Amino acid sequence: MSLAWFARRLMLMFYTVIVVSMLVFAITQILPADAAQSLLGENATPEVLAALRAKLGLGDPAWLQYARWARHVFTGDFGISMRTSLPVGPEMLAALSRSLLLAVSAILVTLAVAVPLGVVAALRQGRLTDTGVSLIAYLGVSLPEFVTATLLALLLADTWHWLPATGYVSPLEDFGDGIRHLALPVLTVSLILVAHVMRMMRSETLDVLKSDYVRAARLKGLPERTVLFRHTLRNALLPVVTIIALDVGYLLGGIIVIEEIFAIPGIGRALMVAITTRDLPSIQAGALIMAATYAVTNTLADMAYAFLDPRIRYD
Amino acid sequence: MLSLTRRLFLAGTAISLAGLPKIALAEAPKRGGVLRMSVDQAASVIHPMLARVNPEYLVTELLYSNLTRLKPDMTVEPDLAMSWEPNATLTEWTFKLRPGVTFHDGSPLTADDVVATINAILDPRTASPGRTNVGPIKEVAAVDPLTVKFTLTGAYADLPVALTYLNARIVPAKVIAGDLASLSTTANGTGPFKLASYEPDRRIVVERNPAYYDPARPYLDRIELLVYPDRTAEASAMISGEIDLLLTTTPGDYERLAKAGGVKALRTPSGQFLNINLGCDQKPFNDLRVRQALALVVDREATVGFVAGGYGTPGNDTPLSSAYHFYKNIPLKKPDIAKAKQLLADAGYPNGLDLTLVASDRPSTRTQLGVAVREMAAAAGFRINVQTMPHATYLDQVWKKGNFYVGFYNMQPTADAVFKLLYTSDAAWNETHWNNADFDAVINAARVETDEAKRTALYAKAQDMMNTEVPSVISAFFDLLAAQRSYVEGYALHPRGSVFRLDMVSLGAGAPKRA
């Protein structure tokens, strides 16, 4: 039974990606402006333009272009970038890996900070700790990324010189420097996510603490620690899983601001460059890879949910 | 003719004389070190024939050489060619190549490589923007292994300047005969540096070419080029010492950089401009009086403040700024609303005119100029609606098609290049459709004239004609703004904006040690 549920969930994910691929392709077809013209810019003469258009196969009917593209994508070949002449797939995956590194680091930092803070705030509801923690959470949610980013960079990089203001170094090339470069963007993203997750954690914990089964557990005379960890936390964490999955989606889409501010060559920036230069293979690959990542994280979240709360599997 | 070749000969001697004592004296630039620099957009293309934005010109300049090079005063000096000589009618030019030059793979540079390169640029299938810019070349042939002869379709005095063109970098004949497209991801040039690694959107690294033809240069061991699409992030990286040199910045960041410790802000006047193109073949701008009226509403000094943050020079409706060799200093047009109103009334618009001015969003100064002109022109009866659109849409739908829009151009190497590019009837991008036979005749006479005084007079006349006839309103030129850490030595901003000469750069005392 539950196996069928997982299979159905996977199929749904697969269909989503296919529909997205069609949408992405259709949208790139109706983009105003001609890819050849965008690539050559104001330097193009008519013959040069015609030569490039022919080379790129821009004259073929749309369905043929889609079929050709889909067949290649299926074998893992996303084509050659019109802009850089490099294979698009590896470029986009490398960009995605940088974004994911940032996203996953931010989420780990967030969980480590937000979950305990949320629980503490719930346990001390109405007291000074709760008010203080909630205030910080509201600030974090209210300030846009670019404001927090600029303030943090101004303080930690420009004024105190603790961290490099911008730039990206791969932790695989130089671990220490890589982490130092990652610190500011992770901090910026975490500030927002911590606020999200903590508020959710606090209200869920409060709800669970008021529930019948917690009261029952307490009446049974279970120690407070067991009540908290076995009965309360496990149940309060459930919605947090969903929030995290949604946040990964937000991070991949919304992280472009962070990537711009801190000069991180991630997927958001790659897609933005692709769109402004009308680099069709890169737009298609980037959008599809992002959609697939989003679909995968959501499926994983659903599965984690099902794992934590078996009732869902039988829906 | 004589004066031309003598000047070139003198220039050549001066360089070799200047080069020698420099090595002998204690002042010699220090060798070694790693320069970390930033650019504001990706060098997506390293194929020298296809490069089209400044970071790409920088990378290809590091890896390749041209036959000739443009000096900061916009005259030429030898690069791979040591000397050159035209025939009496300026229709044939013979270039002598520097002996003993090798490509990065060790193979020697010969006349065949030059011939193959020029032919590949001229081949429409290559789709090189250089095709229309390397001069009116009919044929190029190897006379002997170190001599190349160019036969032109007409007389042309500027061929040595045209060959400095940014796409005319010399590549090996065997690459052209084999897989020319391979130059998109690899490089084999004669330049001062070799390609070490290439990640277009993130980082490009080049290393010293030990076999460079000048044994003294380059001074640096390695250059790391980092991409910072956000100018503010770039300026922050410079202030915190992450990078040593940034190629271009905005007026706002320039002021921040100038105040920072350990940073030297750089500035030079250039010929980069914004123009408001007027479709001279359509209503209402086919009437000279309407064009003149619009030119009279623009406060040029104020425009420099609006669009260039004060870092620029006012323009007088000609594309030549003071950075050009043949610039003529014409008294600046002053705003005269009464006269503009009168001209409009004479042209049949006593109640004013409704117009839509299109400005793309890149660079954003296009919109700033559009809005400034809207406000300035309102008093004379122009009711201008400024329409902003994404740059790609603008290129597709408005550029060269519209009859009232804001253009943006880099400085060109010569007066001839910019006039022939934009304003003669046969110009490749004659956006204004200004077809003036007298103007064409003046430009064509100037390009075949070798007498400096006569040439100056002809270009002066061309500038007067544009000033009067106003095919486009050119109200401001931009200065080039950049910055470096104070320990960077030997870097100078070139007015052309796309010549960099990092082979002259070295690191002085206080430079960070980098592995």
mmCIF file of N, CA and C in Angstrom, chain A residues 32-34 37-49 51-53 55 83-87 91 98 154 157-158 161 163-170 173 177 180-181 259-263 265 269-270 273 275-278, chain B residues 36 42 44-45 50-52 57 124-125 127-129 131-133 165 181 184-185 198-203 227-230 233-234 236-237 239-240 242 256 362 366 390-397 399-401 407-409 428-429:
data_model
loop_
_atom_site.group_PDB
_atom_site.id
_atom_site.type_symbol
_atom_site.label_atom_id
_atom_site.label_comp_id
_atom_site.label_asym_id
_atom_site.label_seq_id
_atom_site.Cartn_x
_atom_site.Cartn_y
_atom_site.Cartn_z
ATOM 1 N N PRO A 32 10.154 38.093 -26.549
ATOM 2 C CA PRO A 32 10.415 39.067 -27.602
ATOM 3 C C PRO A 32 11.918 39.083 -27.836
ATOM 4 N N ALA A 33 12.308 39.385 -29.038
ATOM 5 C CA ALA A 33 13.712 39.514 -29.390
ATOM 6 C C ALA A 33 14.286 38.205 -29.880
ATOM 7 N N ASP A 34 15.276 38.384 -30.684
ATOM 8 C CA ASP A 34 15.875 37.318 -31.438
ATOM 9 C C ASP A 34 17.200 36.961 -30.766
ATOM 10 N N GLN A 37 20.349 38.229 -32.467
ATOM 11 C CA GLN A 37 20.562 39.668 -32.293
ATOM 12 C C GLN A 37 21.062 39.977 -30.884
ATOM 13 N N SER A 38 20.476 39.313 -29.891
ATOM 14 C CA SER A 38 20.899 39.562 -28.520
ATOM 15 C C SER A 38 22.345 39.159 -28.302
ATOM 16 N N LEU A 39 22.734 38.054 -28.933
ATOM 17 C CA LEU A 39 24.099 37.573 -28.752
ATOM 18 C C LEU A 39 25.097 38.511 -29.376
ATOM 19 N N LEU A 40 24.781 38.998 -30.570
ATOM 20 C CA LEU A 40 25.750 39.821 -31.291
ATOM 21 C C LEU A 40 25.660 41.278 -30.882
ATOM 22 N N GLY A 41 24.544 41.685 -30.281
ATOM 23 C CA GLY A 41 24.407 43.043 -29.795
ATOM 24 C C GLY A 41 24.422 44.053 -30.916
ATOM 25 N N GLU A 42 24.867 45.271 -30.580
ATOM 26 C CA GLU A 42 24.813 46.338 -31.558
ATOM 27 C C GLU A 42 25.915 46.228 -32.604
ATOM 28 N N ASN A 43 26.692 45.149 -32.550
ATOM 29 C CA ASN A 43 27.802 45.009 -33.488
ATOM 30 C C ASN A 43 27.437 44.209 -34.729
ATOM 31 N N ALA A 44 26.185 43.773 -34.817
ATOM 32 C CA ALA A 44 25.860 42.801 -35.849
ATOM 33 C C ALA A 44 25.526 43.443 -37.181
ATOM 34 N N THR A 45 26.077 42.889 -38.248
ATOM 35 C CA THR A 45 25.660 43.290 -39.587
ATOM 36 C C THR A 45 24.666 42.227 -40.064
ATOM 37 N N PRO A 46 23.822 42.548 -41.051
ATOM 38 C CA PRO A 46 22.791 41.593 -41.471
ATOM 39 C C PRO A 46 23.337 40.218 -41.879
ATOM 40 N N GLU A 47 24.468 40.172 -42.600
ATOM 41 C CA GLU A 47 24.989 38.865 -43.037
ATOM 42 C C GLU A 47 25.421 38.036 -41.843
ATOM 43 N N VAL A 48 26.074 38.739 -40.883
ATOM 44 C CA VAL A 48 26.560 38.069 -39.694
ATOM 45 C C VAL A 48 25.385 37.467 -38.921
ATOM 46 N N LEU A 49 24.294 38.238 -38.828
ATOM 47 C CA LEU A 49 23.090 37.779 -38.138
ATOM 48 C C LEU A 49 22.498 36.547 -38.815
ATOM 49 N N ALA A 51 23.949 34.415 -40.734
ATOM 50 C CA ALA A 51 24.827 33.254 -40.576
ATOM 51 C C ALA A 51 24.598 32.601 -39.214
ATOM 52 N N LEU A 52 24.497 33.440 -38.171
ATOM 53 C CA LEU A 52 24.328 32.888 -36.824
ATOM 54 C C LEU A 52 22.962 32.232 -36.673
ATOM 55 N N ARG A 53 21.917 32.866 -37.234
ATOM 56 C CA ARG A 53 20.568 32.290 -37.136
ATOM 57 C C ARG A 53 20.529 30.896 -37.754
ATOM 58 N N LYS A 55 23.059 28.899 -38.153
ATOM 59 C CA LYS A 55 23.881 28.001 -37.343
ATOM 60 C C LYS A 55 23.087 27.485 -36.132
ATOM 61 N N ARG A 83 26.027 31.496 -25.772
ATOM 62 C CA ARG A 83 26.826 32.630 -25.294
ATOM 63 C C ARG A 83 28.290 32.234 -25.100
ATOM 64 N N THR A 84 28.523 31.092 -24.458
ATOM 65 C CA THR A 84 29.897 30.754 -24.096
ATOM 66 C C THR A 84 30.473 29.613 -24.912
ATOM 67 N N SER A 85 29.658 28.944 -25.712
ATOM 68 C CA SER A 85 30.086 27.783 -26.491
ATOM 69 C C SER A 85 30.515 26.616 -25.611
ATOM 70 N N LEU A 86 30.160 26.636 -24.340
ATOM 71 C CA LEU A 86 30.468 25.508 -23.461
ATOM 72 C C LEU A 86 29.193 24.683 -23.278
ATOM 73 N N PRO A 87 29.324 23.373 -22.938
ATOM 74 C CA PRO A 87 28.124 22.564 -22.699
ATOM 75 C C PRO A 87 27.303 23.162 -21.552
ATOM 76 N N GLU A 91 27.625 23.306 -16.801
ATOM 77 C CA GLU A 91 27.685 24.683 -16.293
ATOM 78 C C GLU A 91 26.549 24.948 -15.304
ATOM 79 N N ARG A 98 26.557 25.289 -6.331
ATOM 80 C CA ARG A 98 26.929 26.435 -5.489
ATOM 81 C C ARG A 98 25.707 26.972 -4.745
ATOM 82 N N LEU A 154 28.337 45.722 5.619
ATOM 83 C CA LEU A 154 28.890 46.995 6.078
ATOM 84 C C LEU A 154 29.607 46.811 7.412
ATOM 85 N N ALA A 157 32.273 43.238 7.132
ATOM 86 C CA ALA A 157 33.337 43.275 6.122
ATOM 87 C C ALA A 157 33.975 44.660 6.038
ATOM 88 N N ASP A 158 33.164 45.680 5.747
ATOM 89 C CA ASP A 158 33.726 47.010 5.514
ATOM 90 C C ASP A 158 34.325 47.614 6.780
ATOM 91 N N HIS A 161 36.289 44.197 9.077
ATOM 92 C CA HIS A 161 37.185 43.344 8.270
ATOM 93 C C HIS A 161 37.279 41.918 8.800
ATOM 94 N N LEU A 163 35.239 39.385 7.716
ATOM 95 C CA LEU A 163 34.890 38.447 6.649
ATOM 96 C C LEU A 163 35.038 39.143 5.300
ATOM 97 N N PRO A 164 35.309 38.371 4.243
ATOM 98 C CA PRO A 164 35.321 38.984 2.913
ATOM 99 C C PRO A 164 33.902 39.422 2.532
ATOM 100 N N ALA A 165 33.767 40.605 1.953
ATOM 101 C CA ALA A 165 32.446 41.158 1.659
ATOM 102 C C ALA A 165 31.728 40.357 0.588
ATOM 103 N N THR A 166 32.461 39.956 -0.432
ATOM 104 C CA THR A 166 31.807 39.338 -1.582
ATOM 105 C C THR A 166 32.715 38.283 -2.190
ATOM 106 N N GLY A 167 32.190 37.622 -3.197
ATOM 107 C CA GLY A 167 32.994 36.669 -3.942
ATOM 108 C C GLY A 167 32.706 35.252 -3.501
ATOM 109 N N TYR A 168 33.114 34.299 -4.328
ATOM 110 C CA TYR A 168 32.874 32.896 -4.027
ATOM 111 C C TYR A 168 34.161 32.117 -4.227
ATOM 112 N N VAL A 169 34.523 31.327 -3.222
ATOM 113 C CA VAL A 169 35.648 30.404 -3.366
ATOM 114 C C VAL A 169 35.112 29.024 -3.050
ATOM 115 N N SER A 170 35.392 28.060 -3.908
ATOM 116 C CA SER A 170 34.868 26.716 -3.662
ATOM 117 C C SER A 170 35.567 26.093 -2.456
ATOM 118 N N GLU A 173 38.322 23.797 -3.318
ATOM 119 C CA GLU A 173 39.620 24.332 -3.718
ATOM 120 C C GLU A 173 40.398 24.797 -2.497
ATOM 121 N N ASP A 177 39.047 29.287 3.153
ATOM 122 C CA ASP A 177 38.637 30.486 2.425
ATOM 123 C C ASP A 177 37.209 30.336 1.905
ATOM 124 N N ARG A 180 34.883 31.007 4.761
ATOM 125 C CA ARG A 180 34.873 32.439 5.075
ATOM 126 C C ARG A 180 34.012 33.208 4.068
ATOM 127 N N HIS A 181 34.132 32.842 2.782
ATOM 128 C CA HIS A 181 33.343 33.531 1.761
ATOM 129 C C HIS A 181 31.856 33.196 1.865
ATOM 130 N N GLU A 259 22.764 36.115 -4.366
ATOM 131 C CA GLU A 259 23.852 35.801 -5.293
ATOM 132 C C GLU A 259 24.378 37.067 -5.969
ATOM 133 N N GLU A 260 23.472 37.993 -6.284
ATOM 134 C CA GLU A 260 23.911 39.250 -6.900
ATOM 135 C C GLU A 260 24.742 40.050 -5.909
ATOM 136 N N ILE A 261 24.195 40.206 -4.688
ATOM 137 C CA ILE A 261 24.863 41.062 -3.709
ATOM 138 C C ILE A 261 26.248 40.513 -3.361
ATOM 139 N N PHE A 262 26.344 39.197 -3.186
ATOM 140 C CA PHE A 262 27.618 38.631 -2.748
ATOM 141 C C PHE A 262 28.440 38.046 -3.892
ATOM 142 N N ALA A 263 28.027 38.297 -5.126
ATOM 143 C CA ALA A 263 28.775 37.841 -6.301
ATOM 144 C C ALA A 263 29.046 36.341 -6.257
ATOM 145 N N PRO A 265 28.358 32.860 -8.136
ATOM 146 C CA PRO A 265 27.867 32.395 -9.441
ATOM 147 C C PRO A 265 26.957 31.184 -9.305
ATOM 148 N N ARG A 269 21.728 33.420 -10.608
ATOM 149 C CA ARG A 269 22.464 34.352 -11.446
ATOM 150 C C ARG A 269 22.648 33.787 -12.848
ATOM 151 N N ALA A 270 22.946 32.482 -12.923
ATOM 152 C CA ALA A 270 23.152 31.859 -14.234
ATOM 153 C C ALA A 270 21.900 32.017 -15.091
ATOM 154 N N VAL A 273 21.452 35.709 -16.217
ATOM 155 C CA VAL A 273 22.345 36.029 -17.338
ATOM 156 C C VAL A 273 21.807 35.394 -18.616
ATOM 157 N N ILE A 275 18.756 34.683 -19.367
ATOM 158 C CA ILE A 275 17.557 35.370 -19.863
ATOM 159 C C ILE A 275 17.922 36.688 -20.520
ATOM 160 N N THR A 276 18.795 37.472 -19.884
ATOM 161 C CA THR A 276 19.104 38.782 -20.471
ATOM 162 C C THR A 276 19.867 38.642 -21.778
ATOM 163 N N THR A 277 20.579 37.541 -21.974
ATOM 164 C CA THR A 277 21.303 37.385 -23.245
ATOM 165 C C THR A 277 20.539 36.506 -24.223
ATOM 166 N N ARG A 278 19.306 36.068 -23.845
ATOM 167 C CA ARG A 278 18.493 35.195 -24.696
ATOM 168 C C ARG A 278 19.277 33.954 -25.107
ATOM 169 N N ARG B 36 44.917 40.118 -8.818
ATOM 170 C CA ARG B 36 43.527 39.671 -8.792
ATOM 171 C C ARG B 36 42.674 40.855 -9.232
ATOM 172 N N ALA B 42 30.472 38.897 -17.344
ATOM 173 C CA ALA B 42 31.232 37.717 -17.713
ATOM 174 C C ALA B 42 31.944 37.903 -19.045
ATOM 175 N N SER B 44 32.134 36.006 -21.692
ATOM 176 C CA SER B 44 31.489 34.785 -22.175
ATOM 177 C C SER B 44 32.176 34.236 -23.407
ATOM 178 N N VAL B 45 32.882 35.103 -24.113
ATOM 179 C CA VAL B 45 33.464 34.713 -25.391
ATOM 180 C C VAL B 45 34.961 34.973 -25.346
ATOM 181 N N LEU B 50 35.216 36.855 -32.221
ATOM 182 C CA LEU B 50 33.806 37.014 -31.869
ATOM 183 C C LEU B 50 33.581 37.836 -30.603
ATOM 184 N N ALA B 51 34.657 38.238 -29.928
ATOM 185 C CA ALA B 51 34.512 39.012 -28.692
ATOM 186 C C ALA B 51 33.748 40.296 -28.975
ATOM 187 N N ARG B 52 32.938 40.774 -27.998
ATOM 188 C CA ARG B 52 32.193 41.997 -28.265
ATOM 189 C C ARG B 52 31.930 42.870 -27.057
ATOM 190 N N TYR B 57 37.329 41.657 -24.612
ATOM 191 C CA TYR B 57 38.475 42.283 -25.267
ATOM 192 C C TYR B 57 39.699 42.198 -24.372
ATOM 193 N N PRO B 124 32.074 35.966 -44.110
ATOM 194 C CA PRO B 124 30.796 36.188 -43.395
ATOM 195 C C PRO B 124 30.404 35.017 -42.508
ATOM 196 N N ARG B 125 30.854 33.800 -42.871
ATOM 197 C CA ARG B 125 30.461 32.630 -42.082
ATOM 198 C C ARG B 125 31.042 32.670 -40.664
ATOM 199 N N ALA B 127 31.079 35.261 -38.880
ATOM 200 C CA ALA B 127 30.200 36.160 -38.115
ATOM 201 C C ALA B 127 30.976 37.046 -37.157
ATOM 202 N N SER B 128 32.126 37.540 -37.599
ATOM 203 C CA SER B 128 32.918 38.420 -36.741
ATOM 204 C C SER B 128 32.457 39.866 -36.879
ATOM 205 N N PRO B 129 32.233 40.551 -35.740
ATOM 206 C CA PRO B 129 31.898 41.979 -35.811
ATOM 207 C C PRO B 129 33.039 42.782 -36.430
ATOM 208 N N ARG B 131 34.429 42.276 -39.122
ATOM 209 C CA ARG B 131 34.379 42.196 -40.581
ATOM 210 C C ARG B 131 34.319 43.567 -41.244
ATOM 211 N N THR B 132 33.504 44.459 -40.717
ATOM 212 C CA THR B 132 33.369 45.771 -41.350
ATOM 213 C C THR B 132 34.322 46.797 -40.746
ATOM 214 N N ASN B 133 35.142 46.366 -39.785
ATOM 215 C CA ASN B 133 35.954 47.345 -39.073
ATOM 216 C C ASN B 133 37.460 47.239 -39.308
ATOM 217 N N TYR B 165 41.932 46.925 -34.480
ATOM 218 C CA TYR B 165 40.573 46.591 -34.101
ATOM 219 C C TYR B 165 40.540 45.354 -33.196
ATOM 220 N N ALA B 181 36.259 26.948 -34.433
ATOM 221 C CA ALA B 181 35.360 27.073 -33.287
ATOM 222 C C ALA B 181 36.035 26.673 -31.972
ATOM 223 N N SER B 184 36.737 28.981 -29.022
ATOM 224 C CA SER B 184 35.743 29.391 -28.034
ATOM 225 C C SER B 184 36.085 28.876 -26.645
ATOM 226 N N THR B 185 36.855 27.805 -26.574
ATOM 227 C CA THR B 185 37.150 27.236 -25.258
ATOM 228 C C THR B 185 38.646 27.079 -25.006
ATOM 229 N N TYR B 198 39.395 28.483 -17.483
ATOM 230 C CA TYR B 198 38.338 29.298 -18.060
ATOM 231 C C TYR B 198 36.970 28.859 -17.556
ATOM 232 N N GLU B 199 36.404 29.648 -16.643
ATOM 233 C CA GLU B 199 35.021 29.452 -16.191
ATOM 234 C C GLU B 199 34.335 30.783 -16.434
ATOM 235 N N PRO B 200 33.632 30.920 -17.559
ATOM 236 C CA PRO B 200 33.198 32.241 -18.035
ATOM 237 C C PRO B 200 32.485 33.109 -17.004
ATOM 238 N N ASP B 201 31.601 32.502 -16.199
ATOM 239 C CA ASP B 201 30.791 33.341 -15.323
ATOM 240 C C ASP B 201 31.419 33.547 -13.952
ATOM 241 N N ARG B 202 32.582 32.960 -13.733
ATOM 242 C CA ARG B 202 33.141 33.031 -12.392
ATOM 243 C C ARG B 202 34.590 33.519 -12.405
ATOM 244 N N ARG B 203 35.465 32.803 -13.064
ATOM 245 C CA ARG B 203 36.881 33.100 -12.908
ATOM 246 C C ARG B 203 37.658 32.653 -14.142
ATOM 247 N N VAL B 227 34.473 37.654 -11.822
ATOM 248 C CA VAL B 227 33.280 38.328 -12.342
ATOM 249 C C VAL B 227 32.414 38.827 -11.185
ATOM 250 N N TYR B 228 32.149 40.118 -11.167
ATOM 251 C CA TYR B 228 31.280 40.737 -10.162
ATOM 252 C C TYR B 228 30.157 41.487 -10.868
ATOM 253 N N PRO B 229 29.007 40.849 -11.105
ATOM 254 C CA PRO B 229 27.952 41.534 -11.861
ATOM 255 C C PRO B 229 27.376 42.722 -11.101
ATOM 256 N N ASP B 230 27.527 42.752 -9.784
ATOM 257 C CA ASP B 230 26.982 43.866 -9.014
ATOM 258 C C ASP B 230 28.114 44.850 -8.741
ATOM 259 N N ALA B 233 29.007 45.481 -5.081
ATOM 260 C CA ALA B 233 29.769 44.370 -4.512
ATOM 261 C C ALA B 233 31.223 44.460 -4.972
ATOM 262 N N GLU B 234 31.392 44.847 -6.211
ATOM 263 C CA GLU B 234 32.738 44.952 -6.776
ATOM 264 C C GLU B 234 33.529 46.024 -6.036
ATOM 265 N N SER B 236 32.982 47.088 -3.045
ATOM 266 C CA SER B 236 33.253 46.606 -1.691
ATOM 267 C C SER B 236 34.466 45.686 -1.679
ATOM 268 N N ALA B 237 34.544 44.814 -2.685
ATOM 269 C CA ALA B 237 35.666 43.881 -2.754
ATOM 270 C C ALA B 237 36.988 44.637 -2.919
ATOM 271 N N ILE B 239 37.540 47.750 -1.813
ATOM 272 C CA ILE B 239 37.819 48.452 -0.559
ATOM 273 C C ILE B 239 38.356 47.481 0.493
ATOM 274 N N SER B 240 37.826 46.250 0.517
ATOM 275 C CA SER B 240 38.296 45.299 1.524
ATOM 276 C C SER B 240 39.583 44.595 1.089
ATOM 277 N N GLU B 242 40.083 42.545 -1.503
ATOM 278 C CA GLU B 242 39.920 41.255 -2.171
ATOM 279 C C GLU B 242 40.475 41.285 -3.590
ATOM 280 N N ARG B 256 33.011 56.619 -3.495
ATOM 281 C CA ARG B 256 33.268 55.769 -2.340
ATOM 282 C C ARG B 256 34.686 55.202 -2.416
ATOM 283 N N ARG B 362 19.470 49.260 -20.459
ATOM 284 C CA ARG B 362 20.896 48.983 -20.267
ATOM 285 C C ARG B 362 21.727 49.858 -21.183
ATOM 286 N N ARG B 366 20.526 55.550 -20.115
ATOM 287 C CA ARG B 366 19.675 55.856 -21.273
ATOM 288 C C ARG B 366 18.348 56.444 -20.796
ATOM 289 N N PRO B 390 13.230 46.320 -21.962
ATOM 290 C CA PRO B 390 14.427 45.495 -21.782
ATOM 291 C C PRO B 390 15.346 45.623 -23.001
ATOM 292 N N HIS B 391 16.635 45.512 -22.734
ATOM 293 C CA HIS B 391 17.604 45.761 -23.793
ATOM 294 C C HIS B 391 17.422 44.816 -24.986
ATOM 295 N N ALA B 392 17.130 43.545 -24.697
ATOM 296 C CA ALA B 392 16.986 42.577 -25.793
ATOM 297 C C ALA B 392 15.809 42.964 -26.702
ATOM 298 N N THR B 393 14.724 43.430 -26.092
ATOM 299 C CA THR B 393 13.569 43.861 -26.875
ATOM 300 C C THR B 393 13.921 45.094 -27.690
ATOM 301 N N TYR B 394 14.651 45.999 -27.061
ATOM 302 C CA TYR B 394 15.073 47.216 -27.758
ATOM 303 C C TYR B 394 15.906 46.873 -28.989
ATOM 304 N N LEU B 395 16.870 45.955 -28.818
ATOM 305 C CA LEU B 395 17.735 45.582 -29.945
ATOM 306 C C LEU B 395 16.902 45.008 -31.081
ATOM 307 N N ASP B 396 15.896 44.241 -30.715
ATOM 308 C CA ASP B 396 15.096 43.554 -31.713
ATOM 309 C C ASP B 396 14.125 44.500 -32.420
ATOM 310 N N GLN B 397 13.505 45.398 -31.648
ATOM 311 C CA GLN B 397 12.380 46.148 -32.202
ATOM 312 C C GLN B 397 12.644 47.618 -32.495
ATOM 313 N N TRP B 399 16.186 49.398 -32.239
ATOM 314 C CA TRP B 399 17.506 49.783 -32.720
ATOM 315 C C TRP B 399 17.574 49.722 -34.253
ATOM 316 N N LYS B 400 17.968 50.809 -34.861
ATOM 317 C CA LYS B 400 18.057 50.957 -36.317
ATOM 318 C C LYS B 400 16.680 51.015 -36.991
ATOM 319 N N LYS B 401 15.590 50.823 -36.222
ATOM 320 C CA LYS B 401 14.250 50.838 -36.810
ATOM 321 C C LYS B 401 13.454 52.051 -36.349
ATOM 322 N N GLY B 407 20.554 56.032 -28.036
ATOM 323 C CA GLY B 407 21.623 55.084 -28.363
ATOM 324 C C GLY B 407 22.799 55.253 -27.410
ATOM 325 N N PHE B 408 23.705 54.299 -27.443
ATOM 326 C CA PHE B 408 24.859 54.337 -26.547
ATOM 327 C C PHE B 408 26.050 53.721 -27.269
ATOM 328 N N TYR B 409 27.158 54.437 -27.345
ATOM 329 C CA TYR B 409 28.302 53.922 -28.101
ATOM 330 C C TYR B 409 29.624 54.120 -27.377
ATOM 331 N N ALA B 428 27.211 51.226 -41.638
ATOM 332 C CA ALA B 428 26.645 49.918 -41.306
ATOM 333 C C ALA B 428 25.428 50.102 -40.391
ATOM 334 N N TRP B 429 25.497 51.048 -39.466
ATOM 335 C CA TRP B 429 24.383 51.285 -38.553
ATOM 336 C C TRP B 429 23.914 52.724 -38.693
#
